[in-house]
CSV table of C-alpha atoms and ligand atoms in Angstrom, one decimal:
chain,number,residue,atom,x,y,z
A,1,UNK,CA,284.7,30.5,256.7
A,2,UNK,CA,284.0,33.7,258.5
A,3,UNK,CA,285.7,34.4,261.7
A,4,UNK,CA,285.1,36.4,264.8
A,5,UNK,CA,286.3,39.8,263.9
A,6,UNK,CA,287.1,41.1,267.4
A,7,UNK,CA,288.6,44.3,266.0
A,8,UNK,CA,285.3,44.9,264.0
A,9,UNK,CA,283.3,44.0,267.1
A,10,UNK,CA,281.0,41.7,265.3
A,11,UNK,CA,280.3,38.0,265.0
A,12,UNK,CA,279.9,37.4,261.3
A,13,UNK,CA,278.0,34.4,259.8
A,14,UNK,CA,279.0,32.7,256.5
A,15,UNK,CA,277.9,34.4,253.3
A,16,UNK,CA,274.5,33.2,252.1
A,17,UNK,CA,273.5,32.2,255.6
A,18,UNK,CA,269.7,31.8,255.8
A,19,UNK,CA,267.8,33.8,258.4
A,20,UNK,CA,264.1,33.3,259.0
A,21,UNK,CA,261.4,31.9,261.1
A,22,UNK,CA,259.5,28.6,261.0
A,23,UNK,CA,255.7,27.8,261.0
A,24,UNK,CA,253.4,24.9,260.4
A,25,UNK,CA,250.2,24.8,258.5
A,26,UNK,CA,247.8,23.9,261.3
A,27,UNK,CA,249.3,26.4,263.7
A,28,UNK,CA,248.9,29.4,261.3
A,29,UNK,CA,246.4,28.7,258.5
A,30,UNK,CA,243.1,28.7,260.3
A,31,UNK,CA,240.0,26.8,259.6
A,32,UNK,CA,241.8,23.5,259.1
A,33,UNK,CA,238.6,21.6,259.8
A,34,UNK,CA,239.6,18.4,257.9
A,35,UNK,CA,242.4,17.1,260.1
A,36,UNK,CA,242.6,15.2,263.4
A,37,UNK,CA,243.8,18.2,265.4
A,38,UNK,CA,240.7,20.2,264.6
A,39,UNK,CA,238.5,17.3,265.8
A,40,UNK,CA,240.7,16.9,268.9
A,41,UNK,CA,240.4,20.6,269.8
A,42,UNK,CA,236.6,20.4,269.9
A,43,UNK,CA,236.7,17.9,272.7
A,44,UNK,CA,236.6,19.5,276.2
A,45,UNK,CA,239.7,19.3,278.3
A,46,UNK,CA,242.1,18.6,275.5
A,47,UNK,CA,243.7,22.0,275.1
A,48,UNK,CA,244.7,24.5,277.7
A,49,UNK,CA,241.9,26.9,278.7
A,50,UNK,CA,239.7,25.2,276.0
A,51,UNK,CA,241.5,27.1,273.3
A,52,UNK,CA,241.0,26.3,269.6
A,53,UNK,CA,243.1,27.0,266.6
A,54,UNK,CA,240.1,28.8,264.9
A,55,UNK,CA,241.3,31.3,262.5
A,56,UNK,CA,244.9,30.9,263.8
A,57,UNK,CA,247.0,33.5,262.0
A,58,UNK,CA,244.5,33.6,259.1
A,59,UNK,CA,247.2,32.5,256.7
A,60,UNK,CA,244.9,30.6,254.4
A,61,UNK,CA,243.3,33.9,253.5
A,62,UNK,CA,246.2,36.2,254.1
A,63,UNK,CA,249.6,34.9,254.9
A,64,UNK,CA,250.9,37.8,252.8
A,65,UNK,CA,250.5,40.2,255.8
A,66,UNK,CA,253.2,38.2,257.6
A,67,UNK,CA,255.3,37.7,254.4
A,68,UNK,CA,255.4,41.5,254.1
A,69,UNK,CA,256.5,41.7,257.7
A,70,UNK,CA,259.2,39.1,257.2
A,71,UNK,CA,260.5,41.1,254.3
A,72,UNK,CA,260.3,44.3,256.3
A,73,UNK,CA,262.3,42.6,259.1
A,74,UNK,CA,265.1,41.5,256.7
A,75,UNK,CA,264.4,37.7,256.7
A,76,UNK,CA,265.7,35.9,253.6
A,77,UNK,CA,263.9,32.5,254.1
A,78,UNK,CA,260.8,31.0,255.6
A,79,UNK,CA,260.0,27.5,256.7
A,80,UNK,CA,256.3,26.6,256.3
A,81,UNK,CA,254.4,23.3,255.9
A,82,UNK,CA,251.7,21.9,253.6
A,83,UNK,CA,248.4,20.8,255.0
A,84,UNK,CA,247.8,17.3,253.6
A,85,UNK,CA,244.1,17.5,254.5
A,86,UNK,CA,243.7,20.5,252.2
A,87,UNK,CA,245.7,19.1,249.3
A,88,UNK,CA,244.1,15.6,249.5
A,89,UNK,CA,240.7,16.2,251.2
A,90,UNK,CA,239.5,12.7,250.4
A,91,UNK,CA,241.6,9.7,249.4
A,92,UNK,CA,243.2,10.1,246.0
A,93,UNK,CA,241.3,13.3,245.2
A,94,UNK,CA,243.6,16.3,245.0
A,95,UNK,CA,242.3,19.8,245.4
A,96,UNK,CA,243.8,22.1,242.7
A,97,UNK,CA,242.5,25.2,244.5
A,98,UNK,CA,244.6,24.2,247.6
A,99,UNK,CA,247.7,23.7,245.4
A,100,UNK,CA,247.0,27.1,243.8
A,101,UNK,CA,246.9,28.7,247.2
A,102,UNK,CA,250.2,27.1,248.1
A,103,UNK,CA,251.7,28.2,244.8
A,104,UNK,CA,250.6,31.7,245.5
A,105,UNK,CA,252.2,31.5,249.0
A,106,UNK,CA,255.5,30.1,247.7
A,107,UNK,CA,255.6,32.7,245.0
A,108,UNK,CA,254.7,35.4,247.5
A,109,UNK,CA,257.7,34.4,249.6
A,110,UNK,CA,260.0,34.3,246.6
A,111,UNK,CA,258.8,37.7,245.3
A,112,UNK,CA,259.8,39.1,248.7
A,113,UNK,CA,263.3,37.6,248.6
A,114,UNK,CA,262.4,34.8,251.0
A,115,UNK,CA,263.7,31.3,250.1
A,116,UNK,CA,261.0,28.8,251.0
A,117,UNK,CA,261.7,25.6,253.0
A,118,UNK,CA,258.7,23.4,253.0
A,119,UNK,CA,257.6,20.5,255.3
A,120,UNK,CA,255.2,17.8,254.0
A,121,UNK,CA,254.1,16.5,257.4
A,122,UNK,CA,254.0,18.6,260.5
A,123,UNK,CA,251.8,16.5,263.0
A,124,UNK,CA,248.5,16.8,261.2
A,125,UNK,CA,246.7,14.1,259.1
A,126,UNK,CA,243.6,14.2,256.9
A,127,UNK,CA,240.6,12.8,258.8
A,128,UNK,CA,240.2,10.1,256.2
A,129,UNK,CA,243.7,8.8,257.0
A,130,UNK,CA,243.0,8.9,260.7
A,131,UNK,CA,239.8,6.9,260.1
A,132,UNK,CA,241.9,4.3,258.2
A,133,UNK,CA,244.1,3.8,261.2
A,134,UNK,CA,246.5,6.8,260.6
A,135,UNK,CA,250.2,6.1,260.9
A,136,UNK,CA,249.7,2.6,262.4
A,137,UNK,CA,248.3,1.4,259.1
A,138,UNK,CA,251.1,0.1,256.8
A,139,UNK,CA,249.3,1.6,253.8
A,140,UNK,CA,250.1,5.1,255.1
A,141,UNK,CA,253.5,4.8,253.4
A,142,UNK,CA,251.8,4.4,250.0
A,143,UNK,CA,249.4,7.2,250.8
A,144,UNK,CA,252.2,9.5,251.9
A,145,UNK,CA,254.1,8.6,248.7
A,146,UNK,CA,251.1,9.5,246.6
A,147,UNK,CA,250.6,12.8,248.4
A,148,UNK,CA,254.3,13.8,248.2
A,149,UNK,CA,254.6,12.9,244.5
A,150,UNK,CA,251.6,15.0,243.7
A,151,UNK,CA,252.6,18.0,245.8
A,152,UNK,CA,256.2,17.9,244.8
A,153,UNK,CA,255.3,17.8,241.1
A,154,UNK,CA,253.0,20.8,241.5
A,155,UNK,CA,255.4,22.9,243.7
A,156,UNK,CA,258.9,21.9,243.0
A,157,UNK,CA,259.5,24.7,240.5
A,158,UNK,CA,259.0,27.1,243.4
A,159,UNK,CA,260.9,25.4,246.2
A,160,UNK,CA,264.1,23.4,246.4
A,161,UNK,CA,264.5,22.9,250.1
A,162,UNK,CA,262.2,20.2,251.6
A,163,UNK,CA,261.5,18.4,254.8
A,164,UNK,CA,259.6,15.2,254.6
A,165,UNK,CA,258.4,14.9,258.2
A,166,UNK,CA,258.7,17.2,261.2
A,167,UNK,CA,259.8,15.6,264.5
A,168,UNK,CA,258.6,12.0,264.0
A,169,UNK,CA,259.8,11.3,267.5
A,170,UNK,CA,257.5,13.9,269.1
A,171,UNK,CA,254.6,12.7,267.0
A,172,UNK,CA,255.1,9.1,268.3
A,173,UNK,CA,255.9,10.1,271.8
A,174,UNK,CA,253.0,12.4,272.3
A,175,UNK,CA,250.5,10.2,270.5
A,176,UNK,CA,251.5,6.6,271.5
A,177,UNK,CA,253.8,6.8,274.5
A,178,UNK,CA,252.5,9.7,276.6
A,179,UNK,CA,249.1,9.4,275.0
A,180,UNK,CA,248.3,13.1,275.3
A,181,UNK,CA,248.0,14.0,271.6
A,182,UNK,CA,245.7,12.3,269.1
A,183,UNK,CA,245.2,9.4,268.8
A,184,UNK,CA,245.8,9.4,272.7
A,185,UNK,CA,247.1,5.8,272.9
A,186,UNK,CA,249.5,4.2,275.2
A,187,UNK,CA,250.9,1.4,273.2
A,188,UNK,CA,254.5,0.2,272.7
A,189,UNK,CA,253.5,-1.8,269.7
A,190,UNK,CA,251.6,1.1,268.2
A,191,UNK,CA,254.6,3.4,268.8
A,192,UNK,CA,256.9,0.9,267.0
A,193,UNK,CA,254.5,0.6,264.0
A,194,UNK,CA,254.3,4.4,263.7
A,195,UNK,CA,258.1,4.7,264.0
A,196,UNK,CA,258.6,2.2,261.3
A,197,UNK,CA,256.1,3.7,258.9
A,198,UNK,CA,257.4,7.2,259.4
A,199,UNK,CA,260.9,6.1,258.6
A,200,UNK,CA,259.7,4.2,255.5
A,201,UNK,CA,257.6,7.2,254.5
A,202,UNK,CA,260.6,9.5,254.9
A,203,UNK,CA,262.7,7.3,252.7
A,204,UNK,CA,260.1,7.0,250.0
A,205,UNK,CA,259.2,10.7,250.3
A,206,UNK,CA,262.9,11.5,249.7
A,207,UNK,CA,263.0,9.4,246.6
A,208,UNK,CA,259.7,10.9,245.3
A,209,UNK,CA,260.9,14.5,245.6
A,210,UNK,CA,264.2,13.7,243.9
A,211,UNK,CA,262.4,11.9,241.1
A,212,UNK,CA,260.6,15.1,240.4
A,213,UNK,CA,263.3,17.6,241.3
A,214,UNK,CA,266.8,16.0,241.2
A,215,UNK,CA,268.5,19.1,242.3
A,216,UNK,CA,266.3,19.7,245.3
A,217,UNK,CA,267.7,19.2,248.8
A,218,UNK,CA,265.6,17.0,251.1
A,219,UNK,CA,265.9,16.3,254.8
A,220,UNK,CA,263.8,15.9,257.9
A,221,UNK,CA,263.5,17.9,261.1
A,222,UNK,CA,264.7,16.2,264.3
A,223,UNK,CA,263.8,17.3,267.8
A,224,UNK,CA,267.2,17.4,269.6
A,225,UNK,CA,268.0,17.7,273.2
A,226,UNK,CA,271.2,17.1,275.0
A,227,UNK,CA,270.1,14.5,277.5
A,228,UNK,CA,272.3,14.6,280.5
A,229,UNK,CA,272.1,12.5,283.7
A,230,UNK,CA,270.6,14.6,286.5
A,231,UNK,CA,273.1,13.0,288.8
A,232,UNK,CA,276.3,12.2,286.8
A,233,UNK,CA,277.4,9.8,289.6
A,234,UNK,CA,274.3,7.7,289.3
A,235,UNK,CA,274.6,4.7,286.9
A,236,UNK,CA,270.9,4.6,286.4
A,237,UNK,CA,270.6,8.3,285.6
A,238,UNK,CA,273.4,7.9,283.1
A,239,UNK,CA,271.8,4.8,281.5
A,240,UNK,CA,268.4,6.6,281.3
A,241,UNK,CA,269.9,9.7,279.7
A,242,UNK,CA,271.8,7.5,277.2
A,243,UNK,CA,268.7,5.6,276.3
A,244,UNK,CA,266.8,8.8,275.6
A,245,UNK,CA,269.6,10.1,273.6
A,246,UNK,CA,269.8,7.0,271.5
A,247,UNK,CA,266.0,7.0,270.9
A,248,UNK,CA,265.8,10.7,270.3
A,249,UNK,CA,268.8,11.1,267.9
A,250,UNK,CA,270.7,8.1,267.0
A,251,UNK,CA,268.0,5.8,265.6
A,252,UNK,CA,266.5,8.5,263.4
A,253,UNK,CA,269.7,9.9,261.8
A,254,UNK,CA,271.4,6.6,261.5
A,255,UNK,CA,268.4,5.1,259.7
A,256,UNK,CA,268.4,7.8,257.1
A,257,UNK,CA,272.1,7.3,256.6
A,258,UNK,CA,272.4,3.5,256.4
A,259,UNK,CA,268.8,2.6,255.6
A,260,UNK,CA,268.4,0.4,258.7
A,261,UNK,CA,265.4,0.9,260.9
A,262,UNK,CA,266.5,0.0,264.4
A,263,UNK,CA,264.0,-1.8,266.6
A,264,UNK,CA,264.5,-2.8,270.3
A,265,UNK,CA,266.7,-5.8,271.1
A,266,UNK,CA,269.1,-5.2,268.2
A,267,UNK,CA,266.6,-6.1,265.5
A,268,UNK,CA,267.3,-4.1,262.2
A,269,UNK,CA,265.2,-3.8,259.1
A,270,UNK,CA,266.9,-2.5,256.0
A,271,UNK,CA,265.1,-0.4,253.3
A,272,UNK,CA,266.9,0.6,250.2
A,273,UNK,CA,264.8,3.7,249.8
A,274,UNK,CA,265.9,4.9,253.2
A,275,UNK,CA,269.6,4.5,252.7
A,276,UNK,CA,271.4,7.8,252.2
A,277,UNK,CA,268.0,9.6,252.3
A,278,UNK,CA,268.9,12.9,253.8
A,279,UNK,CA,270.7,15.7,252.0
A,280,UNK,CA,270.8,17.8,255.2
A,281,UNK,CA,269.8,17.5,258.8
A,282,UNK,CA,267.2,19.8,260.3
A,283,UNK,CA,267.6,20.3,264.0
A,284,UNK,CA,264.7,21.6,266.2
A,285,UNK,CA,266.4,22.7,269.4
A,286,UNK,CA,264.7,24.0,272.5
A,287,UNK,CA,266.3,22.9,275.6
A,288,UNK,CA,268.6,20.6,277.5
A,289,UNK,CA,267.2,17.8,279.6
A,290,UNK,CA,268.5,16.5,282.9
A,291,UNK,CA,267.3,12.9,283.2
A,292,UNK,CA,266.6,11.1,286.4
A,293,UNK,CA,265.9,7.3,286.3
A,294,UNK,CA,262.3,6.2,286.9
A,295,UNK,CA,261.2,2.6,286.6
A,296,UNK,CA,258.4,3.6,284.3
A,297,UNK,CA,258.5,2.5,280.6
A,298,UNK,CA,256.0,5.2,279.7
A,299,UNK,CA,258.7,7.7,280.6
A,300,UNK,CA,261.2,5.6,278.8
A,301,UNK,CA,262.8,5.0,282.2
A,302,UNK,CA,263.7,8.6,282.7
A,303,UNK,CA,262.0,11.7,284.0
A,304,UNK,CA,263.2,15.0,282.7
A,305,UNK,CA,264.2,17.9,284.9
A,306,UNK,CA,265.0,21.5,284.2
A,307,UNK,CA,266.7,24.2,286.0
A,308,UNK,CA,264.6,27.3,285.4
A,309,UNK,CA,266.5,30.5,285.2
A,310,UNK,CA,265.1,33.9,285.4
A,311,UNK,CA,261.6,34.9,286.1
A,312,UNK,CA,259.3,33.3,283.5
A,313,UNK,CA,256.5,35.5,282.6
A,314,UNK,CA,254.4,32.9,280.6
A,315,UNK,CA,252.2,32.1,283.6
A,316,UNK,CA,253.1,29.1,285.6
A,317,UNK,CA,255.3,27.6,282.9
A,318,UNK,CA,258.2,25.9,284.5
A,319,UNK,CA,258.6,22.9,282.2
A,320,UNK,CA,260.5,22.1,279.2
A,321,UNK,CA,261.1,25.6,277.9
A,322,UNK,CA,262.3,27.1,281.2
A,323,UNK,CA,265.9,26.3,281.1
A,324,UNK,CA,268.5,28.6,279.5
A,325,UNK,CA,271.3,26.3,278.2
A,326,UNK,CA,272.5,27.7,274.9
A,327,UNK,CA,275.8,25.8,275.1
A,328,UNK,CA,273.7,22.6,274.5
A,329,UNK,CA,273.0,23.9,271.0
A,330,UNK,CA,276.7,24.1,270.4
A,331,UNK,CA,277.2,20.6,271.6
A,332,UNK,CA,274.4,19.1,269.6
A,333,UNK,CA,275.6,20.8,266.4
A,334,UNK,CA,279.0,19.3,266.9
A,335,UNK,CA,277.6,15.9,267.5
A,336,UNK,CA,275.5,15.9,264.4
A,337,UNK,CA,278.2,17.4,262.3
A,338,UNK,CA,280.0,14.0,262.3
A,339,UNK,CA,277.5,12.9,259.7
A,340,UNK,CA,279.1,15.4,257.2
A,341,UNK,CA,275.7,16.8,256.1
A,342,UNK,CA,274.7,20.4,256.0
A,343,UNK,CA,272.8,21.4,259.1
A,344,UNK,CA,269.9,23.8,259.4
A,345,UNK,CA,268.5,24.9,262.7
A,346,UNK,CA,264.9,24.3,261.6
A,347,UNK,CA,263.4,25.5,265.0
A,348,UNK,CA,264.6,27.3,268.0
A,349,UNK,CA,262.8,29.6,270.3
A,350,UNK,CA,261.0,30.1,273.6
A,351,UNK,CA,257.6,31.2,274.9
A,352,UNK,CA,257.9,34.6,276.3
A,353,UNK,CA,254.9,36.9,275.8
A,354,UNK,CA,256.4,40.1,277.2
A,355,UNK,CA,259.7,39.4,275.5
A,356,UNK,CA,261.8,40.1,278.6
A,357,UNK,CA,263.9,36.9,278.1
A,358,UNK,CA,263.9,36.4,274.3
A,359,UNK,CA,266.5,38.9,273.3
A,360,UNK,CA,269.1,37.5,275.6
A,361,UNK,CA,268.0,33.9,274.9
A,362,UNK,CA,268.3,34.5,271.1
A,363,UNK,CA,271.7,36.2,271.3
A,364,UNK,CA,273.0,33.4,273.6
A,365,UNK,CA,271.9,30.7,271.2
A,366,UNK,CA,273.1,32.5,268.1
A,367,UNK,CA,276.5,33.1,269.8
A,368,UNK,CA,276.8,29.3,270.4
A,369,UNK,CA,275.8,28.6,266.8
A,370,UNK,CA,278.4,31.0,265.6
A,371,UNK,CA,281.0,29.3,267.7
A,372,UNK,CA,280.1,25.9,266.2
A,373,UNK,CA,280.4,27.4,262.7
A,374,UNK,CA,283.8,28.8,263.6
A,375,UNK,CA,284.8,25.3,264.7
A,376,UNK,CA,284.0,24.1,261.2
A,377,UNK,CA,280.4,22.8,261.6
A,378,UNK,CA,278.5,23.2,258.4
A,379,UNK,CA,275.4,25.1,259.5
A,380,UNK,CA,273.6,26.8,256.6
A,381,UNK,CA,270.6,28.6,258.2
A,382,UNK,CA,268.6,29.4,261.3
A,383,UNK,CA,264.8,29.4,261.6
A,384,UNK,CA,263.4,31.0,264.7
A,385,UNK,CA,260.3,29.4,266.1
A,386,UNK,CA,258.2,31.4,265.3
A,387,UNK,CA,257.1,34.4,263.4
A,388,UNK,CA,253.7,35.5,264.8
A,389,UNK,CA,252.3,33.9,267.9
A,390,UNK,CA,250.4,30.8,266.8
A,391,UNK,CA,248.3,27.9,268.0
A,392,UNK,CA,250.7,25.9,270.2
A,393,UNK,CA,249.0,22.4,270.1
A,394,UNK,CA,247.9,21.3,273.6
A,395,UNK,CA,248.9,24.6,275.1
A,396,UNK,CA,246.7,26.5,272.7
A,397,UNK,CA,247.3,30.2,272.7
A,398,UNK,CA,248.9,29.9,276.2
A,399,UNK,CA,252.5,29.9,275.0
A,400,UNK,CA,253.6,32.8,272.9
A,401,UNK,CA,256.6,32.0,270.8
A,402,UNK,CA,256.3,34.8,268.2
A,403,UNK,CA,258.8,37.5,267.3
A,404,UNK,CA,255.5,39.2,266.5
A,405,UNK,CA,252.7,39.4,269.0
A,406,UNK,CA,249.3,38.4,267.6
A,407,UNK,CA,245.9,39.0,269.0
A,408,UNK,CA,244.0,36.1,267.4
A,409,UNK,CA,240.6,37.8,267.9
A,410,UNK,CA,241.5,41.0,266.1
A,411,UNK,CA,244.4,39.6,264.1
A,412,UNK,CA,246.4,42.7,265.2
A,413,UNK,CA,250.1,42.2,265.0
A,414,UNK,CA,252.7,44.0,267.1
A,415,UNK,CA,256.4,43.3,266.7
A,416,UNK,CA,258.2,42.5,269.9
A,417,UNK,CA,261.6,44.0,270.6
A,418,UNK,CA,263.2,40.7,269.5
A,419,UNK,CA,261.8,41.1,266.1
A,420,UNK,CA,263.8,44.3,265.7
A,421,UNK,CA,266.9,42.7,267.1
A,422,UNK,CA,266.7,39.7,264.9
A,423,UNK,CA,266.1,41.9,262.0
A,424,UNK,CA,269.4,43.6,262.5
A,425,UNK,CA,271.2,40.3,262.8
A,426,UNK,CA,269.6,39.0,259.6
A,427,UNK,CA,270.3,42.2,257.6
A,428,UNK,CA,273.9,42.4,258.8
A,429,UNK,CA,274.5,38.6,258.7
A,430,UNK,CA,276.2,39.3,261.9
A,431,UNK,CA,275.8,40.0,265.6
A,432,UNK,CA,277.2,43.5,266.2
A,433,UNK,CA,278.5,44.6,269.5
A,434,UNK,CA,276.2,47.6,269.6
A,435,UNK,CA,273.2,45.3,269.3
A,436,UNK,CA,274.4,43.3,272.3
A,437,UNK,CA,274.9,46.5,274.2
A,438,UNK,CA,271.4,47.5,273.4
A,439,UNK,CA,269.5,44.3,274.1
A,440,UNK,CA,271.6,42.1,276.5
A,441,UNK,CA,274.6,44.0,277.9
A,442,UNK,CA,275.1,41.2,280.4
A,443,UNK,CA,276.4,39.1,277.5
A,444,UNK,CA,279.0,41.5,276.2
A,445,UNK,CA,282.0,40.0,278.0
A,446,UNK,CA,280.9,36.5,276.8
A,447,UNK,CA,280.4,37.4,273.2
A,448,UNK,CA,283.3,39.9,272.5
B,1,FCB,C1,258.0,21.9,268.1
B,1,FCB,C2,257.0,21.8,267.0
B,1,FCB,C3,256.4,23.1,266.6
B,1,FCB,C4,256.1,24.0,267.9
B,1,FCB,C5,257.3,24.0,268.7
B,1,FCB,C6,257.2,24.9,270.0
B,1,FCB,O1,258.1,20.6,268.8
B,1,FCB,O2,257.6,21.2,265.9
B,1,FCB,O3,255.2,22.9,265.9
B,1,FCB,O4,255.0,23.5,268.5
B,1,FCB,O5,257.7,22.8,269.1
């Protein structure tokens, strides 16, 4: 294990540590007309400012522009996702041209020294699946199995790091609890059905990938937050925070460990395929949440609050991404490390179009990650969200998470200062004192 080398003035990461960025198909590929998000975007009032994904970052035609940049900036990995609606445009019919494109992309990453990590499901579904009832339909598990088996067979010679499903909790919460993403339902029963099918699909997906590629490593990406009571003296706030924490973390990871899907009121359902179905744990970390009790089941009895710090330049955004709390990343990594599985930070980033916060933010989080590794936590890689600005779901082009600024009209790319800073960290596999002096001198005394 590498240690802090104070005398060398750098924070070194373990040898072989993976440094990269994360993306998802719909957010970057462009012209994904055959999924439910495309359809959703066409409806007025659904996306900020009426934005649409459109050409996105034009990856379907030319992801290689960004792969070149990733190589140029010293990344050694990239996390991307497959678009189910391209691979299986109608039920049971697979599109070889789509697979060829993905093969070219994975090969392109590898040629440039970037190890691929690939997600099978990142929020989008083929329209045909949506019309059959989407993730509420129990058959989705078999459909997912068929898709994963096919794609894993076709691609597993080019990739050995897989995620079955990205943030199942967010998918359920946005689509069935808050009802603000497709299919825009507010239904506890629907939410439970989707939760059950996603866990089953994860387990079966895990088995499918291993059947084709026994040496592959398979996990899933969890959205993690450190839910804390807004008022630690309030019993109700504490209960609400604990409930969120249980629902957000515990039920998902535990299910993939012991195979038991946990429903409310202590009802468990065991699935053999789900038991021990995660080789590693992917953590998507953005912020800490302060939870205040509210007697509203749609909020899961707690409303989240944030303590914005600094002046946020991404106009009017004071919500979930506004709090700077990097020590929460350290805490969550420690908490998840008790499962004794390798950990990857599969997403971490913030919207900041003029990049006046990101350098400090990034250094602060990587410092906390480094501390966790020093404490013995088995963290293997870090994927910044994201590489180029991309289509940010309901917020459209309004939130800019990229290391690289993108003008979606002209497809012009312009690296932000953070891209250069991150590049030096990736190349050196370390945070050097001089880098902190240059980008966030206010952190010097904390880091060294
Ligand atoms: C995560 C999603 C990802 C992106 C970031 C900002 O919840 O997985 O697609 O939207 O948030």
